[in-house]
mmCIF file of C-alpha atoms in Angstrom:
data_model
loop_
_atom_site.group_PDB
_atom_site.id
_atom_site.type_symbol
_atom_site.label_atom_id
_atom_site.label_comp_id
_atom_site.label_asym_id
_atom_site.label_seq_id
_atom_site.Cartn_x
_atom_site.Cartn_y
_atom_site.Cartn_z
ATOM 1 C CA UNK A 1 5.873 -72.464 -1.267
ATOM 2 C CA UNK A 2 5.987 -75.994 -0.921
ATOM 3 C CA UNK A 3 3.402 -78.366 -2.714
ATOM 4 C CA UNK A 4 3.689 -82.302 -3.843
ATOM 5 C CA UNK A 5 3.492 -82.840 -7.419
ATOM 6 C CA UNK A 6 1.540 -86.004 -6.947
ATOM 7 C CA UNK A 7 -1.032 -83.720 -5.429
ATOM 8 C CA UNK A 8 -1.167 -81.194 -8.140
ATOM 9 C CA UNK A 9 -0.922 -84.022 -11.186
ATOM 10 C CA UNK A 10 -3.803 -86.035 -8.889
ATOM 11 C CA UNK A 11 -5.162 -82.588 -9.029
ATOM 12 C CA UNK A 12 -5.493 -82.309 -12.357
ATOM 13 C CA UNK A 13 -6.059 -84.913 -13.739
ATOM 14 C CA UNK A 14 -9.225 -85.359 -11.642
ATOM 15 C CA UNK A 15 -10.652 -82.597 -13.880
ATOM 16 C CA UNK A 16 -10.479 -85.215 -16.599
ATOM 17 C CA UNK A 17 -14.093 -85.877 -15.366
ATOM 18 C CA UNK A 18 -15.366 -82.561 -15.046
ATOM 19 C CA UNK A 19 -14.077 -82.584 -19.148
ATOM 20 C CA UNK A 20 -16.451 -85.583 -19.950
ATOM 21 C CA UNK A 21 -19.078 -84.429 -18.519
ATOM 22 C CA UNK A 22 -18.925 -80.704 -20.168
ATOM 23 C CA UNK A 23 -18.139 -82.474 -23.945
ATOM 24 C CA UNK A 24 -21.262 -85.174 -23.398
ATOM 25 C CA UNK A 25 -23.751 -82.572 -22.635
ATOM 26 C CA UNK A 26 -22.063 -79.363 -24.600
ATOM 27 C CA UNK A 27 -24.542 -76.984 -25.554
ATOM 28 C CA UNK A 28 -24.607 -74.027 -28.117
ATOM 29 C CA UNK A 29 -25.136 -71.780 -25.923
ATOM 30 C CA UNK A 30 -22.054 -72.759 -23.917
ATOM 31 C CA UNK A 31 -19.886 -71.167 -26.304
ATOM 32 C CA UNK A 32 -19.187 -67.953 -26.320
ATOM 33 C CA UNK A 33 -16.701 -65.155 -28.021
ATOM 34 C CA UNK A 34 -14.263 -63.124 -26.238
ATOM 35 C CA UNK A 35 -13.207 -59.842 -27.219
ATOM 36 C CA UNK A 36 -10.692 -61.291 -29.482
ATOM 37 C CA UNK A 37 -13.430 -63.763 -31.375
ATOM 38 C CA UNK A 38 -11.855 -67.211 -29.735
ATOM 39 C CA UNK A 39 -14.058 -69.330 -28.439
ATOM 40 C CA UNK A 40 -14.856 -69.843 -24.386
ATOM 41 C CA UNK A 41 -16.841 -72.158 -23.195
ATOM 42 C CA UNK A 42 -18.492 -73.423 -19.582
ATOM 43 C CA UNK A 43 -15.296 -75.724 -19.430
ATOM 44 C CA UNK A 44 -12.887 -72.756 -19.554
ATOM 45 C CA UNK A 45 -14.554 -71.170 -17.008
ATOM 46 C CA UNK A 46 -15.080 -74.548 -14.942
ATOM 47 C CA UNK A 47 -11.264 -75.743 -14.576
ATOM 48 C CA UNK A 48 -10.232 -72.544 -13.872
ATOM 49 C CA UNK A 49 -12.608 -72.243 -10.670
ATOM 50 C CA UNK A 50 -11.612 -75.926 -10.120
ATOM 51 C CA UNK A 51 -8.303 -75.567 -9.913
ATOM 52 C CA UNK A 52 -8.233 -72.387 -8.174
ATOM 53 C CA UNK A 53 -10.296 -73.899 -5.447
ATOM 54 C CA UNK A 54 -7.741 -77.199 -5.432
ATOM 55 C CA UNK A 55 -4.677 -74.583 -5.236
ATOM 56 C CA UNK A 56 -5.944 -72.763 -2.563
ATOM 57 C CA UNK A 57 -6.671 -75.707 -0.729
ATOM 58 C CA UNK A 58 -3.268 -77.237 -0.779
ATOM 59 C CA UNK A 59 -1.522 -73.771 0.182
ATOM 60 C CA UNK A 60 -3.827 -72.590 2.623
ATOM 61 C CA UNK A 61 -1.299 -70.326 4.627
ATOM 62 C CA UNK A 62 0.382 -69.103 1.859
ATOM 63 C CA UNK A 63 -0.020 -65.795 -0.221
ATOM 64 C CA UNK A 64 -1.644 -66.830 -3.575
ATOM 65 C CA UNK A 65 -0.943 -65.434 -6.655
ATOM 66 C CA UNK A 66 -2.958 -66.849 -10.035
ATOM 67 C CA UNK A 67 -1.861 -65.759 -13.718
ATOM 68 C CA UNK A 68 -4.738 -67.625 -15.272
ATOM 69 C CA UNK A 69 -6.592 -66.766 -19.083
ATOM 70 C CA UNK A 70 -10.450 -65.810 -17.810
ATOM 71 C CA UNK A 71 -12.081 -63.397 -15.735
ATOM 72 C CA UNK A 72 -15.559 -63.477 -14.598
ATOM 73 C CA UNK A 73 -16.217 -60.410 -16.683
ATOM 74 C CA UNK A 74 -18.504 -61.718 -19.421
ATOM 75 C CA UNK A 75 -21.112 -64.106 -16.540
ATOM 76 C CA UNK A 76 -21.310 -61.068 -14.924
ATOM 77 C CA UNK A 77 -23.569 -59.707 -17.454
ATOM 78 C CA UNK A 78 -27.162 -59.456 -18.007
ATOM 79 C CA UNK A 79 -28.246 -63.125 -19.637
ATOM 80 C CA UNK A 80 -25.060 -65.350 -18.011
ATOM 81 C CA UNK A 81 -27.361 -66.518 -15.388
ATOM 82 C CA UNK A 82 -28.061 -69.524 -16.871
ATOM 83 C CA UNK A 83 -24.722 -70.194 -18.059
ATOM 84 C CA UNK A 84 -23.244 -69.122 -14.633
ATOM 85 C CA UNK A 85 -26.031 -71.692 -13.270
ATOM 86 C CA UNK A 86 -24.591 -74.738 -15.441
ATOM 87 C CA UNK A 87 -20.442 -73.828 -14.528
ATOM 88 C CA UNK A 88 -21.332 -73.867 -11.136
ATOM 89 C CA UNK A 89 -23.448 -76.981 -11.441
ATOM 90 C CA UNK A 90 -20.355 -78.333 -12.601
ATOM 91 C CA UNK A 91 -17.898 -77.273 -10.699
ATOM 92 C CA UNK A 92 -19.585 -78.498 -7.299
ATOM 93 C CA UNK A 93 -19.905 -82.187 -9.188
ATOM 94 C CA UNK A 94 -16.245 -82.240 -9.741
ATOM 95 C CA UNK A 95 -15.167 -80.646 -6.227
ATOM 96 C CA UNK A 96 -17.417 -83.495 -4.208
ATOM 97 C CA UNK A 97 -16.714 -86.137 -6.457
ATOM 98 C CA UNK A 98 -13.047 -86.363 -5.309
ATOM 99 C CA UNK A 99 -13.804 -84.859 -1.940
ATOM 100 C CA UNK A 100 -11.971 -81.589 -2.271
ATOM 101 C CA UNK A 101 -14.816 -79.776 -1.026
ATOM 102 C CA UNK A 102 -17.889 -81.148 0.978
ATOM 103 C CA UNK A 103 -20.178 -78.353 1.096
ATOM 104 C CA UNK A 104 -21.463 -76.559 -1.950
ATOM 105 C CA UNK A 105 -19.846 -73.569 -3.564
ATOM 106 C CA UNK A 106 -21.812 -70.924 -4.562
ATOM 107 C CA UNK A 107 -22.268 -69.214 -7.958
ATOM 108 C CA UNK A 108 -20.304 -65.896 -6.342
ATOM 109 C CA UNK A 109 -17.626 -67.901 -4.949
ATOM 110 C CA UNK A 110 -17.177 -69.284 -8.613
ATOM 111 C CA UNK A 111 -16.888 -66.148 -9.975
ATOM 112 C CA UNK A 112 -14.141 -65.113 -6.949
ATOM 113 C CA UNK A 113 -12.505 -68.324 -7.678
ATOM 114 C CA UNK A 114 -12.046 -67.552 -11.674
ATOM 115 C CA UNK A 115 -11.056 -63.905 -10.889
ATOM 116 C CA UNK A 116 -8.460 -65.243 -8.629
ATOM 117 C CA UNK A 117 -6.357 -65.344 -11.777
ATOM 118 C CA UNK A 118 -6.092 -62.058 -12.631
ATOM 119 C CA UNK A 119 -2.888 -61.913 -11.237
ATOM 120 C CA UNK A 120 -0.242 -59.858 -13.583
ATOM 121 C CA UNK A 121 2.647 -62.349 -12.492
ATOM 122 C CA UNK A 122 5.926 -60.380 -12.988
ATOM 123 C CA UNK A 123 9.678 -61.134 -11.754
ATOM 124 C CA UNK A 124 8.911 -61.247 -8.121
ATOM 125 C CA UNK A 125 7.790 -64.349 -5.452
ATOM 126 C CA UNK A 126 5.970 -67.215 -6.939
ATOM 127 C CA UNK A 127 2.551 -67.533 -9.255
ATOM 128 C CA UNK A 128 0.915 -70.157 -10.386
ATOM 129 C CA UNK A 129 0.238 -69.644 -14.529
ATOM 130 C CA UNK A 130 -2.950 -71.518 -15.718
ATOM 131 C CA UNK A 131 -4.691 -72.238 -18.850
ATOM 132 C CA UNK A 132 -7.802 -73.940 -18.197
ATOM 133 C CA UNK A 133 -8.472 -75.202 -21.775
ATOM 134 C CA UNK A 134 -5.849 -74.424 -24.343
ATOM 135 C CA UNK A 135 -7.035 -75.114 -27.817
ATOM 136 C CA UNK A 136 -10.262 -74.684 -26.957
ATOM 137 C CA UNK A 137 -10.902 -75.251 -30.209
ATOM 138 C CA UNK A 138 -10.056 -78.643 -30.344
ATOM 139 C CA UNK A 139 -11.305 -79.073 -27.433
ATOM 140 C CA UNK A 140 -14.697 -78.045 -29.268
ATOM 141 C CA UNK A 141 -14.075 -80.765 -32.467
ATOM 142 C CA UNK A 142 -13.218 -83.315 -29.788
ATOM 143 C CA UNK A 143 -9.421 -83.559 -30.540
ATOM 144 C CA UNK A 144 -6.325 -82.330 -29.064
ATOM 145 C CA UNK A 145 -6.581 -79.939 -26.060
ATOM 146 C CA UNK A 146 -4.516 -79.565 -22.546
ATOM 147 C CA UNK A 147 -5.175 -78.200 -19.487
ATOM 148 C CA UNK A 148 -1.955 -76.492 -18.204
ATOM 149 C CA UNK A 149 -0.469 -75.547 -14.882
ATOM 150 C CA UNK A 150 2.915 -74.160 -14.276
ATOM 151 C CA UNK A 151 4.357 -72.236 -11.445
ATOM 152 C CA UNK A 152 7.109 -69.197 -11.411
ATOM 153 C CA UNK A 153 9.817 -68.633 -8.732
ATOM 154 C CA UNK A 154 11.293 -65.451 -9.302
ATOM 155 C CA UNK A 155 9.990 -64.968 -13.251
ATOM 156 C CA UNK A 156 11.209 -69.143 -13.621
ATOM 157 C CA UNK A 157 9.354 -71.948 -14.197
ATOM 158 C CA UNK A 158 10.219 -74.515 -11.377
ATOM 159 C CA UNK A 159 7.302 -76.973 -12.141
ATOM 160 C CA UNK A 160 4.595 -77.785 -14.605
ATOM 161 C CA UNK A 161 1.873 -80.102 -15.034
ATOM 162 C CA UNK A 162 0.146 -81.104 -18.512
ATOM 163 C CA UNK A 163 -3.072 -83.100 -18.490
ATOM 164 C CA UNK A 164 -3.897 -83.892 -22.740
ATOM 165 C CA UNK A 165 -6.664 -86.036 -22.159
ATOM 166 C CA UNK A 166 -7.063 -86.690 -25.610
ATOM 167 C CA UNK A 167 -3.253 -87.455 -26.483
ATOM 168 C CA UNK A 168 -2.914 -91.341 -27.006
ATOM 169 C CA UNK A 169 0.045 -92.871 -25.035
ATOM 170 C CA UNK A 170 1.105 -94.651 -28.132
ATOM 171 C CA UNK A 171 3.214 -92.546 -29.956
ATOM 172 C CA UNK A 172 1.213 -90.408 -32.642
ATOM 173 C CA UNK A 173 3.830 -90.611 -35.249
ATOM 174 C CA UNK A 174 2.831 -94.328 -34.832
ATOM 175 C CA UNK A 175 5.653 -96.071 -33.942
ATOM 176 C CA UNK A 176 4.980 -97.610 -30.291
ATOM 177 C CA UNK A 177 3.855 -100.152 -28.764
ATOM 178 C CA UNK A 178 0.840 -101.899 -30.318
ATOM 179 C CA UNK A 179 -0.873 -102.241 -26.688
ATOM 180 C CA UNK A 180 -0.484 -98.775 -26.496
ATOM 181 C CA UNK A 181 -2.559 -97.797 -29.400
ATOM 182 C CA UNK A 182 -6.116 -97.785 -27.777
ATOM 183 C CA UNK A 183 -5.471 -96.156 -24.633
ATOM 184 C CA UNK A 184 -6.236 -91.961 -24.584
ATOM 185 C CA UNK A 185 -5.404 -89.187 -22.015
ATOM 186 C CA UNK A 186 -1.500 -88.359 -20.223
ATOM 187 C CA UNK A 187 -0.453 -86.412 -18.040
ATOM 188 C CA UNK A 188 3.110 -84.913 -18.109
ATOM 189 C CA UNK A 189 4.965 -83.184 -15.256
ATOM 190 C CA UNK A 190 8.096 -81.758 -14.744
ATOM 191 C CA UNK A 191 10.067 -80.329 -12.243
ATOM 192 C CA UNK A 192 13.204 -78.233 -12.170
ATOM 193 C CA UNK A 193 16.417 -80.583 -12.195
ATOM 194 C CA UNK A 194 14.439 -83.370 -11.915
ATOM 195 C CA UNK A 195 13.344 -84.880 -15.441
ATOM 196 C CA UNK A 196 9.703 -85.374 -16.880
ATOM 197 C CA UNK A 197 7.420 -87.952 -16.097
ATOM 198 C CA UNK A 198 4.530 -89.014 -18.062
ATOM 199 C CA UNK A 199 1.652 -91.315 -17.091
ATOM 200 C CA UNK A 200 -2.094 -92.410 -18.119
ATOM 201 C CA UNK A 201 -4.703 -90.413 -16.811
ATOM 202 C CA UNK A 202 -5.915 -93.360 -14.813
ATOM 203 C CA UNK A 203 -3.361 -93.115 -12.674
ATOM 204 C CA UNK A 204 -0.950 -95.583 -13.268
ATOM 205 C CA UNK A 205 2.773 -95.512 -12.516
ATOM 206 C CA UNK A 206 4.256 -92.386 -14.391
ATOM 207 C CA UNK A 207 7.495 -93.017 -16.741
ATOM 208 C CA UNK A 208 10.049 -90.909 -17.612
ATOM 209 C CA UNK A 209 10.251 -89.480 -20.948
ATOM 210 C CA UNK A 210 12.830 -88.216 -23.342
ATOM 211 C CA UNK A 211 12.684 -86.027 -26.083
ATOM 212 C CA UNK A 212 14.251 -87.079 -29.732
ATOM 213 C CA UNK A 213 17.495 -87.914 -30.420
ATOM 214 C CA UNK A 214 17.367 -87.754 -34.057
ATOM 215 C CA UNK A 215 19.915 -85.642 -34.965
ATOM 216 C CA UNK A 216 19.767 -85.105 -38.885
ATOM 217 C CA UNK A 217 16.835 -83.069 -39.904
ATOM 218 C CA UNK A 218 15.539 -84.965 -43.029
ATOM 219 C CA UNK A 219 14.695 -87.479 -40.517
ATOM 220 C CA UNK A 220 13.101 -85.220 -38.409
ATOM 221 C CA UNK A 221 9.382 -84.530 -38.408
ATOM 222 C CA UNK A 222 7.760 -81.086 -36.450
ATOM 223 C CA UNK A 223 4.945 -79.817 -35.388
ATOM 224 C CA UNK A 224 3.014 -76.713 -35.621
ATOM 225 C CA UNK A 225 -0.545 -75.427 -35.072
ATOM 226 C CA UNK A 226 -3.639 -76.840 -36.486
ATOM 227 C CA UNK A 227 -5.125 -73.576 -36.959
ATOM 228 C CA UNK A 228 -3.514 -71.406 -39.701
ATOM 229 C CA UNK A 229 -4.887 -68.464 -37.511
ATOM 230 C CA UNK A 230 -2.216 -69.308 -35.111
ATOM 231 C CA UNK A 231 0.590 -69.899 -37.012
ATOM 232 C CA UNK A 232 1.979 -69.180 -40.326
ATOM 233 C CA UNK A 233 2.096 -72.473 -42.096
ATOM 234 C CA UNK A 234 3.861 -71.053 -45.191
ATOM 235 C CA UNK A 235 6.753 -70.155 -42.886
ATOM 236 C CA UNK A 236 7.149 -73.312 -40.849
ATOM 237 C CA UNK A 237 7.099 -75.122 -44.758
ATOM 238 C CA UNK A 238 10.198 -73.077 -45.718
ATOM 239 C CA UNK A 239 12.053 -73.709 -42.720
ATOM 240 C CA UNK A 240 11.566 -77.363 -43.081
ATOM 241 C CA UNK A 241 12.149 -77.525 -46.919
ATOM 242 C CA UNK A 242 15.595 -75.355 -45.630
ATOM 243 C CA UNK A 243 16.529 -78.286 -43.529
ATOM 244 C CA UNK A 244 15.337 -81.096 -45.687
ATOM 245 C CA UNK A 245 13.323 -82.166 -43.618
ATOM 246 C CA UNK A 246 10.885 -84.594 -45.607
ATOM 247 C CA UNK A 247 8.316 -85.773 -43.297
ATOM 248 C CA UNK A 248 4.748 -83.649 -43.833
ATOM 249 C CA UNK A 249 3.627 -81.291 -40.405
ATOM 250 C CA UNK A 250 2.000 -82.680 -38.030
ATOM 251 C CA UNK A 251 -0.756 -80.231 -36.859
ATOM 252 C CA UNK A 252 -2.435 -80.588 -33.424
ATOM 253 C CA UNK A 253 -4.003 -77.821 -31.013
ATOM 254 C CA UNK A 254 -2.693 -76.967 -28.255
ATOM 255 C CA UNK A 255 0.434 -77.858 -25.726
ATOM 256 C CA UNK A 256 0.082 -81.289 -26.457
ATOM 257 C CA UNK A 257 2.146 -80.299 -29.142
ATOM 258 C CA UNK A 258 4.753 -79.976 -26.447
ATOM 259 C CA UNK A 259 3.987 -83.143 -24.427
ATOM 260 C CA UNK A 260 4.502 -85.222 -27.777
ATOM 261 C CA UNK A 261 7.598 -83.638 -28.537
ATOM 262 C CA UNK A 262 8.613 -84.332 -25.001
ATOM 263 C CA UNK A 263 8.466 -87.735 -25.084
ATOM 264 C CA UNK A 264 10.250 -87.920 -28.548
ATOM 265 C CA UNK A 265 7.270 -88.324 -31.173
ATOM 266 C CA UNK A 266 8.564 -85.470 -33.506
ATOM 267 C CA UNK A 267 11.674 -83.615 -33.265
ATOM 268 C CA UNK A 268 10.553 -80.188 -33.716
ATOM 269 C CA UNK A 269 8.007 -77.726 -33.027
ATOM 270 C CA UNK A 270 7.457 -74.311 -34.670
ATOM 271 C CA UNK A 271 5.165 -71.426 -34.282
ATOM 272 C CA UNK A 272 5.114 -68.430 -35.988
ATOM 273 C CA UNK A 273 1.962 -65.838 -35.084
ATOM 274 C CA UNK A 274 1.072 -63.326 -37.302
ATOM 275 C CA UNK A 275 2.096 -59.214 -36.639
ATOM 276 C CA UNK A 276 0.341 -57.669 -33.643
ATOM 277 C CA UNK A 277 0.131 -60.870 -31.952
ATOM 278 C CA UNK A 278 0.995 -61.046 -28.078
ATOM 279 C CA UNK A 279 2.236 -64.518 -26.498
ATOM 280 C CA UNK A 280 0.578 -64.810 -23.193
ATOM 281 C CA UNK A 281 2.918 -67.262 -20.380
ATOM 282 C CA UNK A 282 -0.067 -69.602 -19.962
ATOM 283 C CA UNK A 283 0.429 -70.917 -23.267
ATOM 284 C CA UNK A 284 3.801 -71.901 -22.965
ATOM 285 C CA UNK A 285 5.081 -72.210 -19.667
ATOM 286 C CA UNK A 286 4.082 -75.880 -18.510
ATOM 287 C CA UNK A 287 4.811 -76.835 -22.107
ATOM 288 C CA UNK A 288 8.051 -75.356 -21.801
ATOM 289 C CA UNK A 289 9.388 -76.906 -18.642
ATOM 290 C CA UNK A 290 8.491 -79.961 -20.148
ATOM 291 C CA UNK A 291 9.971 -80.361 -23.018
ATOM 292 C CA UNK A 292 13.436 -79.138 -21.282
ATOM 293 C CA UNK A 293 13.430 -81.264 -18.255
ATOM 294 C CA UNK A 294 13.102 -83.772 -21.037
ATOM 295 C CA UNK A 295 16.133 -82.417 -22.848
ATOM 296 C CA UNK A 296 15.035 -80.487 -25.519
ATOM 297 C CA UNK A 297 15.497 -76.612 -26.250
ATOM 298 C CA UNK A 298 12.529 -73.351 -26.172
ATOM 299 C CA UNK A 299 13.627 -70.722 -27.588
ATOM 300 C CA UNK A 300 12.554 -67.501 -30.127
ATOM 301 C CA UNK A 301 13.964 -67.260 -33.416
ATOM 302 C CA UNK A 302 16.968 -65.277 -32.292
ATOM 303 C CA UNK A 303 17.863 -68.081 -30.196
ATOM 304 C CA UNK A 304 17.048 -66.296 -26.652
ATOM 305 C CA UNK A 305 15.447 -68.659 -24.060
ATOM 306 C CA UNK A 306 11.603 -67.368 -23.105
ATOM 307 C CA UNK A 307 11.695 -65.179 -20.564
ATOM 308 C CA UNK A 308 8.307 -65.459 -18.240
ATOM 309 C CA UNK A 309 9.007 -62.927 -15.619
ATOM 310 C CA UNK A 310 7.404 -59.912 -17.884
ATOM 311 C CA UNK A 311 4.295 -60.478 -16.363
ATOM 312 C CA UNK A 312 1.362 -61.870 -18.472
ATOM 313 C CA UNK A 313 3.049 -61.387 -21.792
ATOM 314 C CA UNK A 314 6.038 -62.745 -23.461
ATOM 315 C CA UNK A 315 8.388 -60.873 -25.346
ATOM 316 C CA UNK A 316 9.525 -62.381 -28.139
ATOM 317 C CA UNK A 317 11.890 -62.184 -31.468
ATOM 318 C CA UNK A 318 9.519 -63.382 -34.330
ATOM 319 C CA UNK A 319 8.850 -66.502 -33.296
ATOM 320 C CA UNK A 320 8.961 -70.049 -30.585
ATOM 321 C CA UNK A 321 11.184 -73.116 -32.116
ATOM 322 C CA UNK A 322 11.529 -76.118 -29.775
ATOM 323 C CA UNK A 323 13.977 -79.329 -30.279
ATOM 324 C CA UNK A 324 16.463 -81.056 -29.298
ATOM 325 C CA UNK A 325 19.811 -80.075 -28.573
ATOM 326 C CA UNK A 326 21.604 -81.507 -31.622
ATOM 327 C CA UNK A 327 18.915 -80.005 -33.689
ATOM 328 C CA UNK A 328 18.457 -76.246 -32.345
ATOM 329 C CA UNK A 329 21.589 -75.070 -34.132
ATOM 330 C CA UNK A 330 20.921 -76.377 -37.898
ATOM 331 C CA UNK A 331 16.869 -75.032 -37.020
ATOM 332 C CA UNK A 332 18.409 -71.848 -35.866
ATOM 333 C CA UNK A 333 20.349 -70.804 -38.912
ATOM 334 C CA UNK A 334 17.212 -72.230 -40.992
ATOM 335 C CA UNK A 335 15.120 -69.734 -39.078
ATOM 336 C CA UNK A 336 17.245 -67.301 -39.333
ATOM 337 C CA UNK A 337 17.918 -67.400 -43.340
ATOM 338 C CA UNK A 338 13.882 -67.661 -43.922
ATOM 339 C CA UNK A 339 13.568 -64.760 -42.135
ATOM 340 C CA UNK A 340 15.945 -62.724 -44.017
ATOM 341 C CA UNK A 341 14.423 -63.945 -47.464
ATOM 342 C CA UNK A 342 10.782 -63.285 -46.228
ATOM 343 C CA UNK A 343 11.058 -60.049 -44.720
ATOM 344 C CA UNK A 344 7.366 -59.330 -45.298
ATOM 345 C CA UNK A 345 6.351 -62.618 -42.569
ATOM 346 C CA UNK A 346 7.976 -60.506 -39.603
#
């Protein structure tokens, strides 16, 4: 399967748009509650139909396979219609706008085109893994959110694209360049073997990016969730007091968390769900290839690399620690000694 980045980050960052448009006119009723009580709204729904239509487009003779976070389930109900009516309102503005389609999609072909990623993935041929919003929730308060694209060969993750249209290009620990410090939205890709690139979502020249090469952890600073629901914050603040590191968390949603770590605005990223939670691949497989074609380091807390080829689920021990490579064995053994003292936050 062969496909040019510059399409797929043009792609995707054209549903920067289709974004504004949904927060400017965002309506109660255009949030709703999955099964699992997080929130979904008509952008969810929207840039997953988007970008399944833009996929297909670009790989129109080749077998498609989608591992994406929705299903059509819920608008298929009695009392969607109206919400169905506004996503696919939407969806056709975005698709003419940047001439990917010229004739109108209909409301069924929406619902096809979000249902297109019900794919289970798994360690065989090539799908593409979407989130459409990740941290919707911030994406709800107006601040940190991502819309995420990666794609498997063989259970690996060959390529990924990042759009964080809220993530300033100045640095957010604050120590860039002053011209920087206005400008909002990037868009990170990576490819296997070939580094990570990060430009402004207006589409100016992409750089490439490194991730930190601090390599004592009191100067280090991390990351971690911005909901506590996510996370456990008490955790991530005894592995950090364990390696001295002195800096307060940073706490933004989403896999911008990633993209900032990629291009070296903190040093370290933890996340520790609570028991009985399941890691799906969407959330961490463009973030992933990211951070490591910059040079940093995903793994769990025993140290294992993620492994995406399980199908729509990761596997994990405990927990996901990302840094650099001078930094992953000091974080390791910090992990690992928290973990033995707080047996009761496995």
């Amino acid at each position: 399967m062969i496909v040019s980045m510059c399409n797929l980050s043009s792609s995707l960052g054209s549903l920067n748009s289709f974004r504004l448009k949904v927060q400017k006119a965002l309506l109660q009723s255009d949030v709703q509650s999955k099964s699992d009580k997080s929130p979904v709204t008509v952008a969810d729904y929207g840039s997953q139909a988007v970008v399944s239509f833009i996929l297909q487009r670009e790989l129109p003779s080749e077998s498609f396979s989608l591992v994406a976070e929705e299903d059509s389930g819920d608008l298929r109900k009695d009392g969607a219609q109206e919400t169905l009516a506004r996503i696919t309102e939407l969806v056709n503005d975005t698709l003419t706008s940047d001439g990917t389609c010229i004739s109108r999609v209909s409301e069924e072909d929406v619902l096809t085109a979000i249902d297109s990623g019900k794919s289970e993935g798994g360690s065989n041929g090539q799908h593409w893994v979407l989130d459409p919003i990740d941290g919707t929730k911030g994406f709800l308060r107006g601040d940190q959110y991502a819309i995420a694209l990666a794609l498997l060969d063989e259970g690996k993750v060959v390529l990924g694209v990042l759009a964080c249209p809220n993530l300033p290009l100045a640095s957010i620990g604050g120590q860039d360049q002053h011209s920087l410090h206005n400008q909002i939205g990037c868009l990170f890709s990576a490819k296997i073997g070939e580094g990570t690139d990060m430009q402004p979502l207006d589409g100016s020249s992409p750089i490439k990016v490194h991730v930190s090469a601090i390599e004592n952890p009191e100067e280090a600073s991390f990351f971690e969730s911005f909901e506590a629901a996510h996370s456990k914050h008490d955790l991530s603040s005894s592995i950090a007091k364990k390696l001295g590191v002195k800096a307060p968390p940073v706490r933004i949603d989403s896999q911008a968390k990633y993209g900032a770590l990629s291009r070296g605005d903190g040093a370290i990223y933890l996340r520790f769900p609570h028991k009985g939670y399941r890691e799906k691949i969407w959330d961490h497989a463009a973030g992933c290839i990211v951070v490591t074609e910059a040079g940093g380091e995903v793994s769990d807390a025993a140290g294992n690399p993620l492994d995406f080829s399980k199908g729509r689920y990761l596997d994990l021990e405990t927990g996901i620690i990302v840094t650099n490579k001078k930094l992953m064995p000091s974080l390791l053994k910090a992990v690992r000694e928290c973990l033995d003292e707080k047996p009761s936050s496995l």
